[in-house]
Amino acid sequence: MTFKIIKKSMSSQARAGIIETPHGNIETPVFMPVGTKATVKALSPQQIEESGASIILSNTYHLALRPGIEIIQSAGGLHQFMNWKKPILTDSGGYQVFSLSKMRRIQEEGVLFQSHIDGSKCLFTPESVVDLQIGFQSDIMMPLDICSPYPCSKEDASKDLDYTLNWASRAKTHWEKQDTQSLLFGIQQGGVYPDLREKSAKKLIELDFPGYAIGGVSVGEPETIMNRLTDWGCSLLPENKPRYLMGVGLPNNLEYAIHKGIDMFDCVIPTRLARHGQFFLGKERHNIRNQIYSKDLTPLDPNCQCYSCLNFSRAYIRHLFMSKEILAMTLMSMHNIYALINLVKTIRNDILS
Ligand SMILES: [Zn+2]
């Protein structure tokens, strides 16, 4: 992979760049819609593309448990299986092991856990998680890590970090031995503690990954702390590699982070909000269930060029939503994804000009 910075902002740390991957180029900064289970909820791959996505995210934990690696490999990889031709980034599943499984035991070898689907016991090791993602033919892979919760004591965050760094090193060694075009990023952890974040970044840079993520953000901390973690994260990571802020996707947070030098984002927010009736209007959020929209024949956002806004009114989408029609989810999701991708593209254009 190569990452090229095309232009740097004169007024902030923001940069516009291009990441080259086996399934095509990604213009950065970029917002990646989340397709956890190999589908962005309510959207066909064609609709995802029409919403402006150049890369989507999927999840190793979910796909490994169901449908399992064998069928995805038989199909020729995740792109073939779900018929998405552009790049895919897969998360390691570390976060899901800790948030979803009923039982988990961290040991030096990896993490032993019970599937949230059928209770069966599974073991994720740094090596097996890389193998799974190579099997998916992911363009960008993430190593097994422990995402410390918020709040978390320094002692616990430090223990989590030691596992994470040891696993990062093993994942990198294992990845280097494979014949694969899939890229492996490092994930910075360390909770809210600056010296742990620094230790994390130093070790990852020593290991020399093709790109770096800032993990452990958007886990319930106040916005001031999220911003601080973004600042530290960016200042500790090398300039010439892509920087990915995990799980962040509200318009204000995107803007802030891009100006601090973040290149990549993912978040379930646009699709989750859409399914709950909320749509973006500029940087605000409104609820389509509101009575005021029942006779409103204007689009969700009159300034938006998405498929939903070019073709349907608020009154119609509200009617679909109130009638529990599936199309409501599709039209709302297309708009919300387009809105975030377009916001990021607009900032990119500002950097370029
Ligand atoms: Zn729209």
mmCIF file of N, CA, C and O and ligand atoms in Angstrom, residues 280 299-310 331 334-336 338-339, ligand 1:
data_model
loop_
_atom_site.group_PDB
_atom_site.id
_atom_site.type_symbol
_atom_site.label_atom_id
_atom_site.label_comp_id
_atom_site.label_asym_id
_atom_site.label_seq_id
_atom_site.Cartn_x
_atom_site.Cartn_y
_atom_site.Cartn_z
ATOM 1 N N PHE A 280 -30.090 13.796 9.170
ATOM 2 C CA PHE A 280 -29.221 14.970 9.260
ATOM 3 C C PHE A 280 -29.788 16.084 8.387
ATOM 4 O O PHE A 280 -30.170 15.854 7.235
ATOM 5 N N PRO A 299 -37.695 17.996 0.326
ATOM 6 C CA PRO A 299 -36.840 16.830 0.656
ATOM 7 C C PRO A 299 -36.318 16.883 2.095
ATOM 8 O O PRO A 299 -36.400 17.930 2.738
ATOM 9 N N LEU A 300 -35.745 15.760 2.556
ATOM 10 C CA LEU A 300 -35.173 15.707 3.913
ATOM 11 C C LEU A 300 -34.256 16.900 4.123
ATOM 12 O O LEU A 300 -34.339 17.600 5.117
ATOM 13 N N ASP A 301 -33.342 17.131 3.163
ATOM 14 C CA ASP A 301 -32.462 18.296 3.202
ATOM 15 C C ASP A 301 -32.470 18.931 1.804
ATOM 16 O O ASP A 301 -31.954 18.332 0.852
ATOM 17 N N PRO A 302 -33.062 20.111 1.683
ATOM 18 C CA PRO A 302 -33.188 20.745 0.357
ATOM 19 C C PRO A 302 -31.841 20.970 -0.332
ATOM 20 O O PRO A 302 -31.785 21.112 -1.551
ATOM 21 N N ASN A 303 -30.740 20.984 0.433
ATOM 22 C CA ASN A 303 -29.422 21.187 -0.183
ATOM 23 C C ASN A 303 -28.694 19.896 -0.497
ATOM 24 O O ASN A 303 -27.545 19.905 -0.933
ATOM 25 N N CYS A 304 -29.357 18.753 -0.260
ATOM 26 C CA CYS A 304 -28.680 17.464 -0.426
ATOM 27 C C CYS A 304 -28.952 16.884 -1.811
ATOM 28 O O CYS A 304 -30.051 17.031 -2.353
ATOM 29 N N GLN A 305 -27.959 16.225 -2.369
ATOM 30 C CA GLN A 305 -28.070 15.645 -3.714
ATOM 31 C C GLN A 305 -28.218 14.120 -3.676
ATOM 32 O O GLN A 305 -27.982 13.450 -4.678
ATOM 33 N N CYS A 306 -28.577 13.556 -2.542
ATOM 34 C CA CYS A 306 -28.669 12.095 -2.461
ATOM 35 C C CYS A 306 -29.920 11.599 -3.185
ATOM 36 O O CYS A 306 -30.827 12.384 -3.489
ATOM 37 N N TYR A 307 -29.975 10.302 -3.419
ATOM 38 C CA TYR A 307 -31.105 9.692 -4.129
ATOM 39 C C TYR A 307 -32.420 9.998 -3.417
ATOM 40 O O TYR A 307 -33.420 10.343 -4.057
ATOM 41 N N SER A 308 -32.436 9.918 -2.082
ATOM 42 C CA SER A 308 -33.674 10.160 -1.332
ATOM 43 C C SER A 308 -34.134 11.600 -1.506
ATOM 44 O O SER A 308 -35.310 11.854 -1.770
ATOM 45 N N CYS A 309 -33.194 12.526 -1.364
ATOM 46 C CA CYS A 309 -33.572 13.941 -1.421
ATOM 47 C C CYS A 309 -33.931 14.389 -2.839
ATOM 48 O O CYS A 309 -34.742 15.284 -3.015
ATOM 49 N N LEU A 310 -33.347 13.751 -3.840
ATOM 50 C CA LEU A 310 -33.659 14.139 -5.220
ATOM 51 C C LEU A 310 -35.015 13.597 -5.664
ATOM 52 O O LEU A 310 -35.581 14.067 -6.645
ATOM 53 N N LEU A 331 -34.370 4.723 2.556
ATOM 54 C CA LEU A 331 -34.251 6.123 2.118
ATOM 55 C C LEU A 331 -33.580 6.991 3.189
ATOM 56 O O LEU A 331 -32.755 7.854 2.869
ATOM 57 N N MET A 334 -29.796 6.011 3.253
ATOM 58 C CA MET A 334 -29.057 6.573 2.107
ATOM 59 C C MET A 334 -28.759 8.045 2.353
ATOM 60 O O MET A 334 -27.646 8.520 2.115
ATOM 61 N N HIS A 335 -29.751 8.769 2.857
ATOM 62 C CA HIS A 335 -29.537 10.203 3.098
ATOM 63 C C HIS A 335 -28.464 10.433 4.173
ATOM 64 O O HIS A 335 -27.559 11.244 3.989
ATOM 65 N N ASN A 336 -28.574 9.721 5.296
ATOM 66 C CA ASN A 336 -27.640 9.981 6.399
ATOM 67 C C ASN A 336 -26.198 9.631 6.025
ATOM 68 O O ASN A 336 -25.263 10.345 6.394
ATOM 69 N N TYR A 338 -24.971 9.569 2.926
ATOM 70 C CA TYR A 338 -24.558 10.579 1.949
ATOM 71 C C TYR A 338 -24.165 11.878 2.654
ATOM 72 O O TYR A 338 -23.156 12.503 2.313
ATOM 73 N N ALA A 339 -24.967 12.266 3.666
ATOM 74 C CA ALA A 339 -24.723 13.536 4.361
ATOM 75 C C ALA A 339 -23.335 13.545 5.016
ATOM 76 O O ALA A 339 -22.592 14.529 4.890
HETATM 77 ZN ZN ZN B 1 -30.250 13.537 1.139
#
